[in-house]
Coordinates of C-alpha atoms and ligand atoms in Angstrom, one line a residue:
M114 CA -5.7 80.6 78.1
S115 CA -8.1 80.4 75.0
E116 CA -8.0 82.7 71.9
I117 CA -11.0 83.0 70.3
R118 CA -13.3 85.7 69.0
D119 CA -16.0 86.8 71.3
I120 CA -16.8 84.4 74.4
T121 CA -20.3 86.5 74.5
T122 CA -21.4 84.5 71.3
A123 CA -21.0 81.0 73.3
K124 CA -25.0 80.7 73.5
S125 CA -25.4 80.5 69.5
G126 CA -22.5 78.0 69.6
W127 CA -24.3 76.0 72.0
E128 CA -27.6 76.3 70.4
K129 CA -25.7 74.6 67.5
I130 CA -23.9 72.0 69.3
N131 CA -27.2 70.8 70.8
W132 CA -29.0 70.7 67.5
V133 CA -26.3 68.3 65.9
R134 CA -25.8 65.9 69.1
S135 CA -29.5 64.9 68.7
Y136 CA -28.7 63.8 65.4
M137 CA -25.5 61.8 66.0
P138 CA -26.6 58.8 67.7
V139 CA -23.6 56.5 67.4
L140 CA -21.3 59.3 69.0
N141 CA -23.9 59.7 71.7
S142 CA -23.6 56.0 72.6
I143 CA -20.0 56.3 72.8
N144 CA -20.2 59.3 74.9
A145 CA -22.4 57.1 77.4
E146 CA -19.8 54.3 77.1
F147 CA -17.0 56.2 77.4
S148 CA -18.5 58.3 80.5
A149 CA -18.6 55.2 82.3
A150 CA -15.4 53.6 81.2
R151 CA -13.2 56.9 81.3
P152 CA -10.5 55.5 78.8
F153 CA -8.5 58.9 78.9
E154 CA -8.4 59.3 82.2
G155 CA -5.5 62.0 82.9
K156 CA -5.0 62.0 79.3
K157 CA -4.3 65.1 76.9
I158 CA -5.7 65.3 73.4
S159 CA -4.9 68.0 70.6
M160 CA -7.4 68.3 68.1
S161 CA -7.0 70.2 64.8
I162 CA -10.1 69.7 63.1
H163 CA -12.7 72.3 61.4
L164 CA -14.1 73.7 64.4
E165 CA -18.0 73.7 64.0
A166 CA -20.5 72.1 65.7
K167 CA -19.8 68.6 64.8
T168 CA -16.3 69.0 66.0
A169 CA -17.0 70.7 69.3
Y170 CA -19.5 67.5 70.1
L171 CA -16.5 65.6 69.3
A172 CA -14.2 67.5 71.7
L173 CA -17.0 66.9 74.3
V174 CA -17.2 63.1 73.9
L175 CA -13.4 62.9 74.6
R176 CA -13.9 65.0 77.5
A177 CA -16.3 62.7 79.1
G178 CA -13.8 59.9 78.3
G179 CA -11.7 61.7 81.0
A180 CA -9.4 63.8 78.6
R181 CA -8.5 67.0 78.8
V182 CA -8.9 68.5 75.2
Y183 CA -7.1 71.2 73.6
V184 CA -8.7 72.6 70.2
T185 CA -7.8 74.2 67.2
G186 CA -9.2 74.5 63.6
C187 CA -7.7 73.2 60.4
N188 CA -8.4 76.0 58.2
P189 CA -8.6 79.5 58.7
L190 CA -12.0 79.7 57.3
S191 CA -14.0 77.4 58.8
T192 CA -14.0 78.2 62.1
Q193 CA -17.3 79.2 63.4
D194 CA -16.3 81.8 66.1
D195 CA -19.6 80.9 68.3
V196 CA -18.8 77.6 68.8
A197 CA -15.1 78.2 69.6
A198 CA -16.7 80.6 72.3
A199 CA -19.1 77.9 73.7
L200 CA -16.4 75.5 74.2
A201 CA -14.1 78.1 75.7
S202 CA -16.9 78.7 77.7
D203 CA -17.2 75.2 79.1
G204 CA -13.3 75.1 80.4
F205 CA -11.8 73.7 76.9
E206 CA -8.5 75.6 75.9
V207 CA -9.6 76.6 72.4
Y208 CA -7.2 78.5 69.6
A209 CA -9.1 79.6 66.9
R210 CA -10.4 82.4 65.2
R211 CA -12.0 82.5 61.7
G212 CA -10.4 84.0 59.1
V213 CA -6.7 84.6 60.9
D214 CA -3.7 84.9 58.6
E215 CA -1.4 82.4 58.3
A216 CA 0.9 83.5 61.0
E217 CA -1.8 83.3 63.4
Y218 CA -3.1 80.1 62.4
E219 CA 0.2 78.3 62.8
D220 CA 0.3 80.2 66.3
H221 CA -2.7 78.3 67.0
L222 CA -1.5 75.0 66.3
K223 CA 1.1 75.3 68.0
K224 CA -0.3 76.5 71.4
T225 CA -2.7 73.5 70.7
L226 CA 0.5 71.2 71.0
S227 CA 2.1 73.0 73.6
C228 CA 0.5 71.1 76.4
C229 CA 2.4 68.0 74.8
P230 CA -0.3 65.7 74.3
D231 CA -0.8 61.8 74.7
L232 CA -2.9 61.6 71.7
I233 CA -3.8 64.2 68.5
I234 CA -6.5 64.2 66.1
D235 CA -5.4 65.9 62.9
D236 CA -7.3 66.9 59.5
G237 CA -4.8 67.3 57.0
G238 CA -1.6 67.1 58.9
D239 CA -0.8 70.0 60.2
L240 CA -0.4 69.0 63.5
T241 CA 2.0 66.1 62.2
R242 CA 4.1 68.3 60.1
L243 CA 5.0 70.5 63.5
L244 CA 5.4 67.7 65.6
H245 CA 8.0 66.5 62.6
G246 CA 9.6 69.7 62.9
E247 CA 9.2 72.9 65.2
C248 CA 7.3 71.4 67.7
G249 CA 9.3 68.3 67.9
D250 CA 10.0 68.7 71.8
Y251 CA 6.0 68.2 72.3
T252 CA 6.2 64.6 71.6
V253 CA 7.2 63.5 74.6
N254 CA 4.0 61.9 75.6
L255 CA 2.6 61.2 72.3
I256 CA 1.3 57.9 72.0
G257 CA -0.1 58.7 68.3
G258 CA -3.1 59.9 66.6
G259 CA -5.8 59.4 64.3
E260 CA -5.7 61.4 60.8
E261 CA -9.1 62.3 59.2
T262 CA -8.1 63.1 55.6
T263 CA -7.1 62.0 51.9
T264 CA -4.5 64.2 51.7
G265 CA -3.3 63.8 55.4
I266 CA -2.9 60.5 54.6
H267 CA -0.8 60.9 51.4
R268 CA 1.5 62.9 53.3
L269 CA 1.7 60.5 56.3
F270 CA 2.6 57.5 53.8
A271 CA 5.0 59.9 52.3
R272 CA 6.7 60.2 55.6
Q273 CA 6.5 56.8 56.3
A274 CA 8.1 55.7 53.4
A275 CA 11.1 58.3 54.1
G276 CA 11.2 56.5 57.1
Q277 CA 10.7 59.5 59.5
L278 CA 7.0 59.1 61.0
R279 CA 7.9 59.5 64.7
F280 CA 4.6 58.1 66.1
P281 CA 1.8 55.7 65.0
M282 CA -1.2 57.1 63.2
I283 CA -4.1 55.6 62.8
D284 CA -5.6 56.1 59.0
V285 CA -9.4 56.9 59.7
N286 CA -10.0 58.0 56.2
D287 CA -9.5 54.7 54.8
A288 CA -12.1 52.8 57.2
D289 CA -15.4 52.3 55.2
C290 CA -17.5 54.0 57.4
K291 CA -15.2 57.3 57.1
H292 CA -14.7 57.8 53.0
L293 CA -17.8 55.7 51.9
F294 CA -19.8 58.1 53.5
D295 CA -18.3 61.3 54.3
N296 CA -16.1 61.6 51.3
R297 CA -19.2 60.8 48.8
Y298 CA -22.3 61.8 50.3
G299 CA -20.9 64.6 53.0
T300 CA -18.9 66.1 50.5
G301 CA -21.8 65.6 47.4
Q302 CA -24.1 67.3 49.6
S303 CA -22.5 69.8 51.7
T304 CA -20.5 71.0 48.5
L305 CA -23.3 72.0 46.3
D306 CA -25.0 73.6 49.5
G307 CA -22.0 75.7 50.1
I308 CA -22.2 76.9 46.5
M309 CA -26.0 77.5 46.4
N310 CA -25.5 79.4 50.1
T311 CA -23.1 81.6 48.8
T312 CA -24.4 82.4 45.1
N313 CA -28.2 81.9 45.6
L314 CA -27.9 80.6 41.8
I315 CA -29.2 77.4 40.1
I316 CA -27.7 74.4 39.5
A317 CA -30.4 72.8 36.8
G318 CA -29.1 73.4 33.4
K319 CA -25.7 74.5 34.3
T320 CA -22.7 72.4 32.8
V321 CA -21.1 71.3 36.0
V322 CA -17.0 70.6 35.7
V323 CA -16.3 68.5 38.2
A324 CA -12.2 67.7 38.6
G325 CA -11.6 64.3 40.2
Y326 CA -13.5 61.3 40.3
G327 CA -12.7 59.7 43.7
W328 CA -14.8 59.5 46.2
C329 CA -15.7 63.4 47.0
G330 CA -15.8 63.9 43.3
K331 CA -18.0 60.8 42.7
G332 CA -20.3 62.7 45.4
I333 CA -20.2 65.8 44.0
A334 CA -21.1 64.4 40.4
M335 CA -23.9 62.3 41.7
R336 CA -25.6 65.7 43.6
G337 CA -25.0 67.8 40.4
K338 CA -26.6 65.7 38.2
G339 CA -29.5 64.8 40.8
M340 CA -30.1 69.0 40.7
G341 CA -30.1 68.8 37.1
G342 CA -26.9 69.7 36.3
I343 CA -24.9 68.6 32.8
V344 CA -22.0 67.0 34.4
V345 CA -18.4 66.8 33.0
V346 CA -15.6 64.8 34.6
T347 CA -12.1 65.5 34.3
E348 CA -9.4 63.1 35.4
I349 CA -5.7 61.8 35.2
D350 CA -6.5 58.1 36.4
P351 CA -7.8 55.8 33.0
V352 CA -10.1 53.5 35.6
K353 CA -11.7 56.4 37.2
A354 CA -12.3 57.7 33.6
I355 CA -14.2 54.9 32.6
E356 CA -16.1 54.6 35.8
A357 CA -17.3 58.4 35.2
Q358 CA -18.2 57.4 31.8
M359 CA -19.9 54.7 32.5
D360 CA -21.9 56.0 35.4
G361 CA -23.4 58.5 32.8
F362 CA -21.4 61.4 32.8
D363 CA -18.8 63.3 30.0
V364 CA -15.2 62.9 30.5
M365 CA -12.7 65.1 28.8
P366 CA -9.8 67.0 29.2
M367 CA -10.0 70.0 31.6
D368 CA -8.5 72.3 28.4
K369 CA -11.9 71.2 26.5
A370 CA -14.0 71.3 30.1
A371 CA -12.6 74.9 30.5
E372 CA -14.9 76.2 27.2
K373 CA -17.9 74.4 28.4
G374 CA -18.4 74.9 31.7
D375 CA -20.8 77.2 33.8
L376 CA -19.7 75.8 37.8
F377 CA -16.1 74.2 38.2
I378 CA -15.6 72.0 41.2
T379 CA -12.5 70.4 42.0
A380 CA -11.8 67.7 44.2
T381 CA -8.3 66.1 43.7
G382 CA -6.4 66.6 46.3
C383 CA -3.9 67.9 43.6
R384 CA -2.4 71.5 42.7
D385 CA -3.1 73.9 39.6
V386 CA -5.9 71.5 38.3
I387 CA -7.6 74.7 36.9
R388 CA -5.1 77.5 35.9
S389 CA -3.9 80.1 33.2
E390 CA -4.6 78.6 30.0
H391 CA -8.2 77.4 31.3
F392 CA -8.7 80.8 32.7
E393 CA -8.3 82.4 29.1
V394 CA -11.5 80.2 27.6
M395 CA -13.8 80.0 30.3
K396 CA -17.5 81.8 29.9
D397 CA -18.1 85.3 31.2
G398 CA -19.7 84.6 34.8
V399 CA -18.3 80.9 35.7
L400 CA -18.3 80.2 39.1
L401 CA -15.0 78.4 40.3
A402 CA -15.1 76.2 43.5
N403 CA -13.2 74.0 45.3
A404 CA -14.0 71.1 47.7
G405 CA -10.3 69.4 48.0
H406 CA -7.7 69.7 50.7
F407 CA -6.3 73.0 49.9
D408 CA -6.5 76.7 48.3
V409 CA -3.9 75.5 45.5
E410 CA -6.5 73.4 43.2
I411 CA -7.5 76.6 41.1
D412 CA -4.3 78.1 40.5
K413 CA -5.8 81.8 42.4
K414 CA -2.6 83.6 42.0
S415 CA -2.6 83.2 38.1
L416 CA -6.3 84.0 38.3
Y417 CA -5.6 87.2 40.4
G418 CA -2.5 87.9 38.0
A419 CA -4.2 87.7 35.0
A420 CA -7.1 90.0 36.3
I421 CA -7.2 93.7 35.8
N422 CA -9.3 94.1 39.0
V423 CA -10.1 91.5 42.0
W424 CA -12.8 92.7 44.2
E425 CA -15.0 91.0 46.5
R426 CA -18.4 91.2 44.9
K427 CA -20.7 89.7 48.1
P428 CA -19.4 87.8 51.0
G429 CA -17.6 84.7 49.7
I430 CA -17.2 85.9 46.4
T431 CA -14.2 87.1 45.0
G432 CA -14.8 88.9 41.5
C433 CA -11.7 88.6 38.5
R434 CA -12.2 91.0 35.9
M435 CA -10.2 89.7 32.9
P436 CA -8.9 92.4 30.4
D437 CA -11.7 91.2 27.8
G438 CA -14.1 92.2 30.2
R439 CA -14.9 88.6 31.2
I440 CA -15.9 88.2 35.1
L441 CA -14.5 84.5 36.6
N442 CA -16.1 84.3 40.4
L443 CA -13.6 82.2 42.8
L444 CA -15.6 81.1 45.5
A445 CA -14.5 81.2 48.9
E446 CA -11.0 82.2 48.1
G447 CA -10.5 78.7 46.8
R448 CA -10.8 77.2 49.9
L449 CA -13.2 74.2 50.7
V450 CA -16.6 75.5 49.7
N451 CA -18.6 73.4 51.8
L452 CA -16.6 74.3 54.8
A453 CA -15.5 77.9 54.1
A454 CA -18.8 78.9 52.5
G455 CA -21.4 76.4 54.5
N456 CA -21.4 74.1 57.8
G457 CA -19.3 71.4 56.2
H458 CA -20.6 67.7 56.3
P459 CA -24.1 67.3 57.8
A460 CA -24.4 65.6 61.3
E461 CA -25.5 62.4 60.7
I462 CA -22.4 61.7 58.2
M463 CA -19.7 63.1 61.2
D464 CA -21.4 61.1 63.5
M465 CA -19.8 58.0 62.1
S466 CA -16.4 59.8 61.1
F467 CA -16.1 61.0 64.6
A468 CA -17.3 58.0 66.0
L469 CA -14.2 56.3 64.1
Q470 CA -11.8 59.0 65.4
A471 CA -13.0 58.4 69.1
K472 CA -12.9 54.6 69.2
C473 CA -9.4 54.7 67.5
L474 CA -8.1 57.2 69.9
E475 CA -9.4 54.8 72.9
Y476 CA -7.3 51.7 70.7
L477 CA -4.2 54.0 71.1
A478 CA -4.7 54.7 74.6
K479 CA -5.0 51.0 75.1
N480 CA -2.4 49.5 72.8
G481 CA -0.3 52.5 72.0
S482 CA 2.9 51.1 73.3
T483 CA 2.6 48.0 71.6
L484 CA 2.4 50.0 68.3
E485 CA 5.1 50.9 65.8
N486 CA 5.8 54.3 64.3
R487 CA 3.9 53.6 61.3
V488 CA 0.4 53.9 59.6
Y489 CA -2.1 51.8 60.7
Q490 CA -5.5 51.2 59.1
V491 CA -8.7 51.2 61.3
P492 CA -9.3 47.8 63.4
P493 CA -12.5 46.2 61.3
E494 CA -13.7 45.5 64.5
I495 CA -14.2 49.5 65.1
D496 CA -15.2 50.1 61.7
R497 CA -17.7 47.1 61.8
A498 CA -19.0 48.1 65.4
V499 CA -19.7 51.9 64.2
A500 CA -21.6 50.4 61.2
L501 CA -23.8 48.4 63.6
L502 CA -24.6 51.1 65.8
K503 CA -25.6 53.6 62.6
L504 CA -27.9 50.8 61.0
S505 CA -29.5 50.3 64.3
S506 CA -29.7 54.0 64.9
M507 CA -31.5 54.1 61.3
G508 CA -33.8 51.6 62.6
V509 CA -32.7 48.9 59.7
S510 CA -32.1 45.6 60.2
I511 CA -30.4 43.0 58.3
D512 CA -30.1 39.3 57.7
S513 CA -26.7 37.0 59.6
L514 CA -25.3 34.0 57.8
S515 CA -26.8 30.6 59.4
P516 CA -24.3 28.1 60.5
G517 CA -24.8 26.1 57.0
Q518 CA -24.4 29.7 54.9
E519 CA -21.2 30.2 57.0
Q520 CA -19.9 26.5 56.0
Y521 CA -20.8 27.0 52.2
L522 CA -19.1 30.1 52.3
K523 CA -15.9 28.7 53.6
Q524 CA -15.9 25.6 51.2
T525 CA -12.7 25.6 48.8
E526 CA -14.8 24.0 46.1
Ligands
LIG116 P1 -9.2 60.3 46.2 O1 -7.9 60.1 45.8 O2 -10.3 59.2 46.1 O3 -10.0 61.2 44.7 C1 -9.1 62.2 43.9 C2 -9.0 61.7 42.6 O4 -8.8 63.2 41.8 C3 -8.6 60.5 42.0 O5 -9.4 59.8 41.5 C4 -7.3 61.3 41.2 O6 -7.1 60.5 40.1 C5 -8.1 62.7 40.6 N1 -6.7 63.6 40.5 C6 -5.6 63.7 40.8 N2 -4.8 64.6 40.4 C7 -6.2 65.3 39.6 C8 -5.9 66.1 38.5 N3 -4.8 67.1 38.2 N4 -7.1 66.3 37.0 C9 -8.1 65.6 37.6 N5 -8.0 64.4 38.4 C10 -7.3 64.4 39.2 O7 -9.5 61.5 47.2 P2 -10.7 61.9 48.0 O8 -11.2 61.3 48.9 O9 -12.2 62.2 46.7 O10 -10.5 63.4 48.3 C11 -10.3 64.6 47.2 C12 -9.9 65.7 48.0 O11 -10.7 66.1 49.0 C13 -8.4 65.2 49.1 O12 -7.8 66.7 49.0 C14 -9.1 65.1 50.3 O13 -8.4 65.4 51.5 C15 -10.0 66.3 50.5 N6 -11.8 65.8 51.1 C16 -12.1 67.1 51.2 C17 -13.6 66.8 52.3 C18 -14.3 68.2 52.3 O14 -15.3 68.1 53.2 N7 -14.4 69.4 51.3 C19 -13.9 65.5 52.1 C20 -13.1 64.7 52.1 C21 -11.7 64.7 51.6
LIG117 N1 -6.6 71.1 56.5 C1 -7.7 70.9 55.5 C2 -8.4 70.0 55.7 C3 -9.2 69.3 55.0 S1 -10.9 68.9 55.0 C4 -7.9 72.2 54.8 O1 -7.4 72.5 54.0 O2 -9.2 72.4 55.0 C5 -11.3 67.4 54.7 C6 -12.3 66.8 56.1 O3 -13.1 67.6 56.4 C7 -12.8 65.6 55.5 O4 -11.8 64.5 55.5 C8 -14.2 65.5 56.3 O5 -13.9 64.6 57.2 C9 -13.9 66.9 57.3 N2 -15.0 67.4 57.3 C10 -16.1 67.5 56.8 N3 -17.0 68.3 57.1 C11 -16.7 68.6 58.2 C12 -17.3 69.3 59.3 N4 -19.0 69.6 59.5 N5 -16.9 69.1 61.0 C13 -15.7 68.7 60.8 N6 -15.2 68.1 59.7 C14 -15.8 67.9 58.3

């Protein structure tokens, strides 16, 4: 029995789903393929991903492939209640409500797993964590799953290194058709979109401090610059720091950047990147936002602790008045601003990420019995097939090697 906010909002959820599906051509073609081949006939799939319209379409595609699908979110603030209602109205088991507390969030994850799934889709490792602990008994049918994001992958590799991984997982994040587009262009656009939506303030002329120059940070810095921001980058990796400097950004430690910034955006996957000594020197009115995995990149506990008053200035903006009168503004409670205060990545981007997830689950359903309990990369033929489908949907064609060129490239000298 689904646990959602309000089933009467299903119509608005369907409008959102029907809008995005017309901009997800790769998933549309997989939908047609799965409807005919039914690769998941009789299988149960549990998924924990940001529950919004594109994710709902992925759930529909998996069901078209024969699966019974159990759905929850992967962040208490990114669930869109009308989309959850749409899926529940159509026979899916959905356990998700926007704004639930930690206990209910955890309970929803467990309920999603209680069907003893054959396959999982995880985003950040919450399902995997439970299946290695409290929900260990729910692994009886488990073939394996796909992990969506960088931080989830780090945790899988840590578990594998400790010899503890109990089922095969596919590293969807590191496929080319995922991180090159989703992490970079998706996070770049949707993070600024979430910030602008929430604040209704301008980027042009602001000093935008981007912490972390990985795939997400690169996208945010690129889009911040494109909108007229003066972009500063902080890093801990010397190579990434050179890359940022040569891409035309100012690189400096957070201690220095803290004094300069008007808008701070973290995208590191690390913790306490912005902390008390930085809050002390920030300008009045600064905006603090996070685009990385979890709400620990900005040390909000210290921020709230140091403030003499913490209040909601408007939805999505927590004002923190410091003892000297300055106000520091934390967006979306320090959670992923693009999803907690926006719609996340655009449909055309999730088209590729979710096409990979769908094809990886099909791969697991076919080959699971031959796989070991370790982290696998996405098979290159799946990455290439997704790229070709995307390219053709964009009306772009490319050259191919002539036999002579192929031979030339294989020559030893
Ligand atoms: P990445 O590994 O490519 O980049 C992270 C960068 O942060 C690295 O260059 C690293 O050196 C740097 N870094 C680490 N600790 C730091 C610190 N203390 N100070 C400054 N820099 C530091 O990872 P990515 O793919 O860019 O992902 C970053 C985070 O964003 C992850 O947590 C990932 O799960 C999340 N993510 C979010 C979205 C979204 O929709 N908001 C999308 C994809 C990934
Ligand atoms: N559990 C984590 C999840 C990390 S989110 C949390 O604390 O929220 C990072 C992932 O969100 C990315 O890898 C990206 O693929 C995914 N994402 C971004 N926009 C999305 C969208 N519109 N719908 C579903 N997933 C999205």
